[in-house]
Amino acid sequence: MKRRTPMVIAATAAIALTLTACGGSDGDTAGSTSGGDGKVTLSLAGWSLASTPEFKTIADAFTAQNPNVTVELKEYDATNYDTQMTADLAAGTAPDIFVQKNLKMFYTYQSGQQLLDVSDVTNALDAATGGKDAYTVDGKSYAVPYRQDSWVLYYNKDLFNKAGVALPDGSWTWDDYANAAKAVTTGLKGAGSKALGTYQHSWQSTVQGFALAQTAGADLASGDFSYLKPYYERVLDLQDAGAQVPLGTVTTNSLTYQAQFGTQQAAMLPMGSWYIATLLQQQANGEAEDFEWGIAPAPQLDASTAGTSATPVTFADPTGLGINPGIDKGKVDAAKKFLAFAAGEGGAQALAKIGITPALLSDAVTDTYFGLEGIPTDDLSKFAWQTHDTRPENPVLPTTAILQNILNDFHTAVLSGSVSVDDGLAEAAARAKSEASF
């Protein structure tokens, strides 16, 4: 197994950012302007603009309420976003406002002094805004959340009915989920279908995110990853039973979760709430097949958090917005106003209209979201979208990026069968001690 030296990479990035911050810049960033006529032009980072409408949606909605402020988008590559943003920040060419895609790199940006203190914006946000505490360091806030996705369980009602298996009812533990996946696979095979009971994508988060969020006492920073064991044993059992595509097949054939669920190759899919918008769009344009579906709460570790009378535990990092400290001082107020809008009711309504799960889930926002054409409106789907204890996938720590890279190697090795769960855990713990200096 190839080893990496993420400590060196992270440290180099942090040093580069710090040096840039110390050098300072009071000039415009990314060509944006602050004119003497009261008009302001802000620049905002985004990625894959043709297929990711949320940035233009928020920008246009903000300008509609604030006609003196124009927001121009600067496009980045989605896969290499943080690498490119780090380079632009170091070069002084980054936009005024940039996105925190998740929490994995937040520590690097914050400790590198590349995020302006926006505590005044955060303190004025609605108390119901999800994820806002994730950006607080030593009592100060350095970004605001505008999205707060949560992982749920998508299920294909037509395939369940064809297999003769009862639909999810919100009370499932992971053992219930595994039993259902096997039963659906068997039922569909008997009905002449090759579809499988479930599809868990190749990402480490499909296993590790739930394990970290749902296991009492689990602590990424401890270097003890034994909490992962029952979650991996369950996935391996599903692979062996033929109810889940093996990881090797997923990677060799470059399978996508959108195609696996959208073309009815799998009856269930644990995935983030962001997929709702994609599935709606793909069913409308024909990329996905026409079938009846719904979402249920993510399966739980045990019955204590299962059922619609409880609050299911799941995970996902918020998606946030921060301000480049190199911004022209004359534009800071406008930038903070934009952040407040994006994280507030105005931004939430704009995002809900395009199927994005905003950080603020008010009753009005929920009504807007479930008014979208094609979205399931059953009570369980609404419950799953609205009700959850969503914990971060990437706790904000100096060693988060290092540990996640180690655990990504563990994930690949275990699910490809090249190492046992126990041996993989022992190696991951040893690497954590060595590379993260425990």
Coordinates of C-alpha atoms in Angstrom, one line a residue:
M1 CA 0.0 0.0 0.0
K2 CA 1.4 3.3 -1.1
R3 CA 2.0 5.7 1.8
R4 CA 1.7 9.4 1.7
T5 CA 3.3 12.3 3.7
P6 CA 0.3 14.5 4.2
M7 CA 1.8 16.2 7.3
V8 CA 4.4 17.7 5.0
I9 CA 1.9 18.8 2.4
A10 CA -0.5 20.3 5.0
A11 CA 2.3 22.1 6.8
T12 CA 3.7 23.5 3.5
A13 CA 0.3 24.8 2.5
A14 CA -0.2 26.4 5.9
I15 CA 3.2 28.1 5.8
A16 CA 2.6 29.4 2.3
L17 CA -0.8 30.9 3.4
T18 CA 0.7 32.4 6.5
L19 CA 3.5 34.1 4.7
T20 CA 1.0 35.5 2.2
A21 CA -1.2 36.8 5.0
C22 CA 1.8 38.4 6.7
G23 CA 2.7 40.1 3.5
G24 CA -0.8 41.6 3.4
S25 CA -2.7 43.3 0.6
D26 CA -5.0 46.2 0.7
G27 CA -5.7 46.2 -3.0
D28 CA -8.4 44.6 -5.0
T29 CA -8.6 40.8 -5.3
A30 CA -9.4 38.9 -8.5
G31 CA -10.1 42.1 -10.4
S32 CA -13.1 43.1 -8.3
T33 CA -13.8 46.8 -7.7
S34 CA -15.2 49.3 -5.2
G35 CA -16.1 52.4 -7.0
G36 CA -16.8 55.9 -5.7
D37 CA -20.3 55.8 -7.0
G38 CA -21.5 53.5 -4.2
K39 CA -21.5 50.5 -6.5
V40 CA -19.4 47.5 -5.4
T41 CA -18.3 44.4 -7.4
L42 CA -17.5 41.3 -5.3
S43 CA -15.9 38.2 -6.7
L44 CA -17.1 34.8 -5.5
A45 CA -15.4 31.4 -6.0
G46 CA -17.4 28.5 -7.4
W47 CA -16.9 25.3 -9.3
S48 CA -18.5 23.5 -12.2
L49 CA -20.7 26.4 -12.9
A50 CA -22.6 24.8 -15.7
S51 CA -23.8 22.0 -13.5
T52 CA -23.7 23.7 -10.1
P53 CA -26.2 26.5 -10.2
E54 CA -26.1 27.4 -6.5
F55 CA -23.4 30.1 -6.8
K56 CA -25.2 32.0 -9.6
T57 CA -28.5 31.5 -7.8
I58 CA -27.3 33.1 -4.6
A59 CA -25.4 35.8 -6.4
D60 CA -28.4 36.8 -8.5
A61 CA -30.8 36.7 -5.5
F62 CA -28.5 38.9 -3.5
T63 CA -28.0 41.5 -6.2
A64 CA -31.8 41.5 -6.7
Q65 CA -32.1 42.8 -3.2
N66 CA -28.9 44.9 -3.3
P67 CA -28.7 46.4 -6.8
N68 CA -25.6 48.4 -6.0
V69 CA -23.6 45.2 -5.5
T70 CA -22.7 42.9 -8.3
V71 CA -21.3 39.5 -7.6
E72 CA -19.0 38.0 -10.3
L73 CA -18.2 34.3 -10.3
K74 CA -14.7 32.8 -10.6
E75 CA -14.8 29.2 -11.6
Y76 CA -12.5 26.5 -10.2
D77 CA -12.1 22.8 -10.9
A78 CA -14.3 20.9 -8.5
T79 CA -11.8 18.1 -7.9
N80 CA -8.8 20.4 -7.3
Y81 CA -10.6 23.3 -5.7
D82 CA -8.6 23.5 -2.5
T83 CA -5.3 23.1 -4.3
Q84 CA -6.1 25.9 -6.8
M85 CA -7.6 28.1 -4.0
T86 CA -4.5 27.7 -1.9
A87 CA -2.3 28.7 -4.9
D88 CA -4.5 31.7 -5.6
L89 CA -4.5 32.9 -2.0
A90 CA -0.7 32.6 -2.0
A91 CA -0.5 34.6 -5.2
G92 CA -2.9 37.2 -4.1
T93 CA -5.4 36.4 -6.9
A94 CA -8.1 34.7 -5.0
P95 CA -11.6 36.0 -5.0
D96 CA -13.1 38.2 -2.3
I97 CA -15.3 35.4 -1.0
F98 CA -14.5 31.8 -1.2
V99 CA -16.2 28.5 -0.4
Q100 CA -15.3 26.0 2.3
K101 CA -16.4 22.9 0.5
N102 CA -16.1 20.9 3.7
L103 CA -14.3 21.1 7.0
K104 CA -11.2 19.0 5.9
M105 CA -9.2 22.1 4.8
F106 CA -10.8 24.7 7.1
Y107 CA -8.1 24.4 9.7
T108 CA -5.4 25.0 7.1
Y109 CA -7.2 28.2 5.8
Q110 CA -7.9 29.5 9.3
S111 CA -4.5 28.8 10.8
G112 CA -2.9 30.2 7.7
Q113 CA -4.7 33.5 8.4
Q114 CA -6.6 33.4 5.1
L115 CA -10.1 33.9 6.5
L116 CA -11.4 37.2 7.9
D117 CA -13.1 37.2 11.3
V118 CA -16.8 37.2 10.5
S119 CA -18.0 36.7 14.1
D120 CA -20.4 39.7 13.8
V121 CA -22.2 38.0 10.9
T122 CA -22.3 34.6 12.6
N123 CA -23.6 36.1 15.8
A124 CA -26.6 37.6 14.0
L125 CA -27.6 34.4 12.3
D126 CA -30.8 32.6 13.1
A127 CA -30.2 30.1 16.0
A128 CA -31.6 27.3 13.8
T129 CA -28.8 27.7 11.2
G130 CA -27.1 24.4 11.0
G131 CA -23.3 24.1 11.1
K132 CA -22.4 27.6 12.2
D133 CA -20.5 26.4 15.2
A134 CA -18.1 24.4 13.0
Y135 CA -16.3 27.5 11.9
T136 CA -15.6 28.9 15.4
V137 CA -12.0 28.9 16.7
D138 CA -11.1 30.4 20.1
G139 CA -14.4 32.2 20.2
K140 CA -14.2 33.8 16.8
S141 CA -16.0 32.7 13.6
Y142 CA -14.2 32.6 10.3
A143 CA -17.0 31.4 7.9
V144 CA -20.7 31.0 7.7
P145 CA -22.7 28.0 6.5
Y146 CA -25.0 28.4 3.6
R147 CA -25.6 24.7 3.0
Q148 CA -26.0 21.9 5.5
D149 CA -26.6 18.6 3.8
S150 CA -27.2 15.4 5.7
W151 CA -26.8 11.8 4.7
V152 CA -30.1 9.9 4.3
L153 CA -31.2 6.6 2.8
Y154 CA -32.7 6.8 -0.7
Y155 CA -34.9 3.9 -1.7
N156 CA -36.7 2.8 -4.9
K157 CA -40.3 2.0 -4.0
D158 CA -40.9 0.2 -7.3
L159 CA -38.0 -2.2 -6.7
F160 CA -39.0 -2.9 -3.1
N161 CA -42.6 -3.7 -4.2
K162 CA -41.3 -5.9 -7.0
A163 CA -39.1 -7.8 -4.5
G164 CA -42.0 -8.1 -2.1
V165 CA -40.1 -6.4 0.7
A166 CA -41.5 -3.9 3.2
L167 CA -40.4 -0.3 2.6
P168 CA -38.2 1.5 5.1
D169 CA -40.2 3.0 7.9
G170 CA -37.6 5.2 9.6
S171 CA -36.9 2.7 12.4
W172 CA -34.0 0.8 10.8
T173 CA -30.7 0.0 12.3
W174 CA -27.8 -1.0 10.1
D175 CA -28.6 -4.6 10.7
D176 CA -32.2 -4.0 9.5
Y177 CA -30.7 -2.3 6.4
A178 CA -28.4 -5.2 5.7
N179 CA -31.2 -7.7 6.1
A180 CA -33.4 -5.7 3.8
A181 CA -30.6 -5.4 1.2
K182 CA -30.2 -9.1 1.1
A183 CA -34.0 -9.8 1.0
V184 CA -34.5 -7.3 -1.9
T185 CA -31.6 -8.8 -3.9
T186 CA -33.1 -12.3 -3.5
G187 CA -36.6 -11.0 -4.3
L188 CA -35.6 -9.2 -7.4
K189 CA -33.5 -12.1 -8.6
G190 CA -36.6 -14.3 -8.2
A191 CA -38.6 -11.7 -10.3
G192 CA -36.0 -11.8 -13.1
S193 CA -34.2 -8.6 -12.2
K194 CA -30.4 -8.1 -11.9
A195 CA -30.7 -5.1 -9.6
L196 CA -29.1 -5.4 -6.2
G197 CA -30.5 -4.4 -2.8
T198 CA -28.2 -1.5 -2.2
Y199 CA -25.3 0.5 -3.5
Q200 CA -22.6 2.1 -1.3
H201 CA -20.3 4.3 -3.3
S202 CA -16.5 4.0 -3.2
W203 CA -16.0 7.0 -0.8
Q204 CA -14.7 6.3 2.6
S205 CA -17.4 8.5 4.0
T206 CA -20.1 5.9 3.1
V207 CA -18.8 3.8 5.9
Q208 CA -16.6 6.0 8.1
G209 CA -18.9 9.0 8.3
F210 CA -21.7 7.0 9.9
A211 CA -19.3 5.1 12.2
L212 CA -17.7 8.3 13.6
A213 CA -21.1 10.1 14.0
Q214 CA -23.0 7.3 15.5
T215 CA -20.6 5.5 17.8
A216 CA -20.5 6.8 21.4
G217 CA -16.9 7.9 22.3
A218 CA -15.6 7.7 18.7
D219 CA -12.9 10.3 18.3
L220 CA -10.9 10.7 15.1
A221 CA -8.1 12.5 16.9
S222 CA -7.6 9.6 19.3
G223 CA -5.8 7.4 16.7
D224 CA -8.0 4.5 17.9
F225 CA -10.2 3.6 14.9
S226 CA -11.7 0.4 16.4
Y227 CA -15.2 2.0 16.1
L228 CA -15.0 1.3 12.4
K229 CA -14.9 -2.4 12.7
P230 CA -18.6 -3.4 12.9
Y231 CA -19.4 -1.0 10.0
Y232 CA -16.8 -2.6 7.7
E233 CA -17.7 -6.1 8.7
R234 CA -21.3 -5.3 7.6
V235 CA -20.3 -3.9 4.2
L236 CA -18.0 -6.9 3.6
D237 CA -20.8 -9.2 4.4
L238 CA -23.1 -7.4 1.9
Q239 CA -20.4 -7.7 -0.7
D240 CA -20.0 -11.4 0.0
A241 CA -23.8 -11.9 -0.1
G242 CA -24.0 -10.3 -3.5
A243 CA -26.3 -7.5 -2.2
Q244 CA -23.7 -4.8 -2.8
V245 CA -21.3 -4.3 -5.7
P246 CA -17.7 -5.0 -4.5
L247 CA -15.4 -2.0 -4.3
G248 CA -13.1 -3.5 -7.0
T249 CA -16.0 -3.5 -9.5
V250 CA -17.0 0.0 -8.5
T251 CA -13.5 1.4 -9.2
T252 CA -12.6 -0.8 -12.2
N253 CA -15.8 0.1 -14.0
S254 CA -15.9 3.7 -12.7
L255 CA -19.5 3.2 -11.5
T256 CA -21.4 6.3 -10.4
Y257 CA -23.9 6.4 -7.7
Q258 CA -26.2 8.5 -9.9
A259 CA -26.4 5.8 -12.5
Q260 CA -26.6 2.9 -10.0
F261 CA -29.7 4.4 -8.3
G262 CA -31.0 6.5 -11.2
T263 CA -31.1 3.6 -13.7
Q264 CA -32.5 1.2 -11.1
Q265 CA -29.4 -1.0 -10.6
A266 CA -29.8 -0.8 -6.8
A267 CA -32.9 -0.4 -4.6
M268 CA -31.2 1.6 -1.9
L269 CA -28.5 4.3 -1.7
P270 CA -27.0 5.9 1.4
M271 CA -26.1 9.4 0.1
G272 CA -26.1 13.1 1.0
S273 CA -29.2 15.2 0.5
W274 CA -27.5 17.0 -2.3
Y275 CA -28.5 14.1 -4.6
I276 CA -32.1 15.0 -4.4
A277 CA -31.7 17.9 -6.7
T278 CA -29.6 15.8 -9.1
L279 CA -32.2 13.0 -9.2
L280 CA -35.0 15.4 -9.8
Q281 CA -33.1 17.0 -12.7
Q282 CA -32.1 13.6 -14.2
Q283 CA -35.6 12.2 -14.0
A284 CA -36.9 15.3 -15.7
N285 CA -34.3 15.2 -18.6
G286 CA -34.3 11.4 -19.0
E287 CA -30.8 10.7 -17.7
A288 CA -32.5 8.8 -14.8
E289 CA -35.4 6.4 -15.3
D290 CA -38.9 7.2 -14.2
F291 CA -39.7 5.4 -10.9
E292 CA -41.2 6.2 -7.5
W293 CA -38.6 6.9 -4.8
G294 CA -38.4 8.3 -1.3
I295 CA -35.9 9.1 1.4
A296 CA -35.7 7.7 4.9
P297 CA -33.4 8.5 7.9
A298 CA -30.0 7.0 7.7
P299 CA -30.0 3.6 9.4
Q300 CA -28.8 3.8 13.1
L301 CA -26.2 2.0 15.1
D302 CA -29.0 0.8 17.5
A303 CA -32.6 1.4 18.3
S304 CA -32.0 4.3 20.7
T305 CA -31.9 6.9 17.9
A306 CA -34.1 5.0 15.4
G307 CA -37.8 5.8 14.7
T308 CA -39.7 8.9 13.9
S309 CA -40.1 9.7 17.6
A310 CA -36.3 10.0 18.0
T311 CA -33.7 12.2 16.3
P312 CA -31.6 10.1 14.0
V313 CA -27.8 10.7 14.0
T314 CA -26.1 11.2 10.7
F315 CA -23.2 13.2 9.3
A316 CA -22.1 15.8 6.8
D317 CA -19.9 18.9 6.8
P318 CA -21.6 22.2 6.3
T319 CA -20.6 24.2 3.2
G320 CA -19.6 27.7 4.1
L321 CA -18.5 31.0 2.8
G322 CA -15.5 33.0 4.1
I323 CA -13.9 36.3 3.2
N324 CA -10.4 36.6 1.8
P325 CA -8.4 39.0 4.2
G326 CA -6.9 40.5 1.1
I327 CA -10.2 42.0 0.1
D328 CA -10.3 45.8 -0.6
K329 CA -11.3 47.3 2.8
G330 CA -14.0 49.3 1.1
K331 CA -15.8 46.2 0.2
V332 CA -15.7 44.3 3.5
D333 CA -19.2 45.5 4.5
A334 CA -20.7 44.4 1.3
A335 CA -19.0 41.0 1.6
K336 CA -20.3 40.5 5.1
K337 CA -23.8 41.5 3.9
F338 CA -23.5 38.8 1.2
L339 CA -22.5 36.2 3.8
A340 CA -25.5 37.2 6.0
F341 CA -27.8 36.9 3.0
A342 CA -26.5 33.5 1.9
A343 CA -26.8 32.0 5.4
G344 CA -30.1 33.7 6.1
E345 CA -33.7 33.3 5.0
G346 CA -33.1 34.9 1.6
G347 CA -30.3 32.6 0.6
A348 CA -32.2 29.6 2.0
Q349 CA -35.3 30.3 -0.1
A350 CA -33.2 30.8 -3.2
L351 CA -31.4 27.5 -2.7
A352 CA -34.6 25.6 -1.8
K353 CA -36.1 26.6 -5.1
I354 CA -33.3 24.7 -7.0
G355 CA -33.4 21.7 -4.7
I356 CA -30.4 22.5 -2.5
T357 CA -30.6 21.9 1.2
P358 CA -29.8 25.2 2.9
A359 CA -28.3 25.7 6.3
L360 CA -31.4 27.4 7.6
L361 CA -34.5 25.1 7.5
S362 CA -37.4 27.2 8.5
D363 CA -41.0 26.1 7.9
A364 CA -41.3 28.5 4.9
V365 CA -38.1 27.0 3.4
T366 CA -39.3 23.5 3.9
D367 CA -42.6 24.4 2.2
T368 CA -40.7 25.8 -0.8
Y369 CA -38.4 22.7 -1.0
F370 CA -41.2 20.2 -0.9
G371 CA -43.1 22.2 -3.5
L372 CA -40.6 21.2 -6.2
E373 CA -42.0 19.1 -9.0
G374 CA -41.2 15.5 -8.7
I375 CA -40.0 15.5 -5.1
P376 CA -41.5 12.9 -2.8
T377 CA -43.9 14.4 -0.4
D378 CA -44.6 11.5 2.0
D379 CA -44.2 12.1 5.7
L380 CA -41.1 9.9 6.0
S381 CA -39.3 11.8 3.3
K382 CA -40.1 15.2 5.0
F383 CA -39.0 13.8 8.4
A384 CA -35.7 12.5 7.0
W385 CA -34.9 15.9 5.3
Q386 CA -35.8 18.0 8.3
T387 CA -35.0 15.9 11.4
H388 CA -31.5 14.8 12.3
D389 CA -28.5 15.3 14.5
T390 CA -25.9 16.0 11.8
R391 CA -22.4 15.7 13.0
P392 CA -19.3 16.7 11.1
E393 CA -17.4 14.3 8.9
N394 CA -14.2 16.2 9.4
P395 CA -13.8 17.5 12.9
V396 CA -11.7 20.7 12.8
L397 CA -8.3 19.5 14.0
P398 CA -4.7 20.2 12.9
T399 CA -4.4 16.5 12.0
T400 CA -7.8 16.0 10.2
A401 CA -6.4 15.9 6.7
I402 CA -3.6 13.5 7.7
L403 CA -5.9 11.1 9.5
Q404 CA -8.5 11.1 6.8
N405 CA -5.9 10.2 4.2
I406 CA -4.7 7.3 6.3
L407 CA -8.3 6.1 6.7
N408 CA -8.9 6.4 3.0
D409 CA -6.1 4.0 2.4
F410 CA -7.6 1.7 5.1
H411 CA -11.0 1.9 3.4
T412 CA -9.6 0.8 0.0
A413 CA -7.4 -1.9 1.4
V414 CA -10.2 -3.5 3.5
L415 CA -13.0 -3.4 0.9
S416 CA -10.8 -4.6 -1.9
G417 CA -9.8 -7.6 0.3
S418 CA -6.1 -7.0 0.4
V419 CA -6.1 -6.7 4.2
S420 CA -8.4 -7.9 7.0
V421 CA -10.3 -5.4 9.1
D422 CA -8.2 -6.1 12.2
D423 CA -4.9 -5.9 10.3
G424 CA -6.0 -2.7 8.5
L425 CA -7.0 -1.1 11.8
A426 CA -3.7 -1.9 13.4
E427 CA -1.8 -0.5 10.4
A428 CA -3.9 2.7 10.4
A429 CA -3.3 3.2 14.1
A430 CA 0.5 2.7 13.6
R431 CA 0.5 5.2 10.7
A432 CA -1.5 7.7 12.8
K433 CA 1.0 7.5 15.6
S434 CA 3.9 8.0 13.1
E435 CA 2.4 10.5 10.7
A436 CA 0.2 12.5 13.0
S437 CA 2.7 12.4 15.9
F438 CA 0.4 10.9 18.5

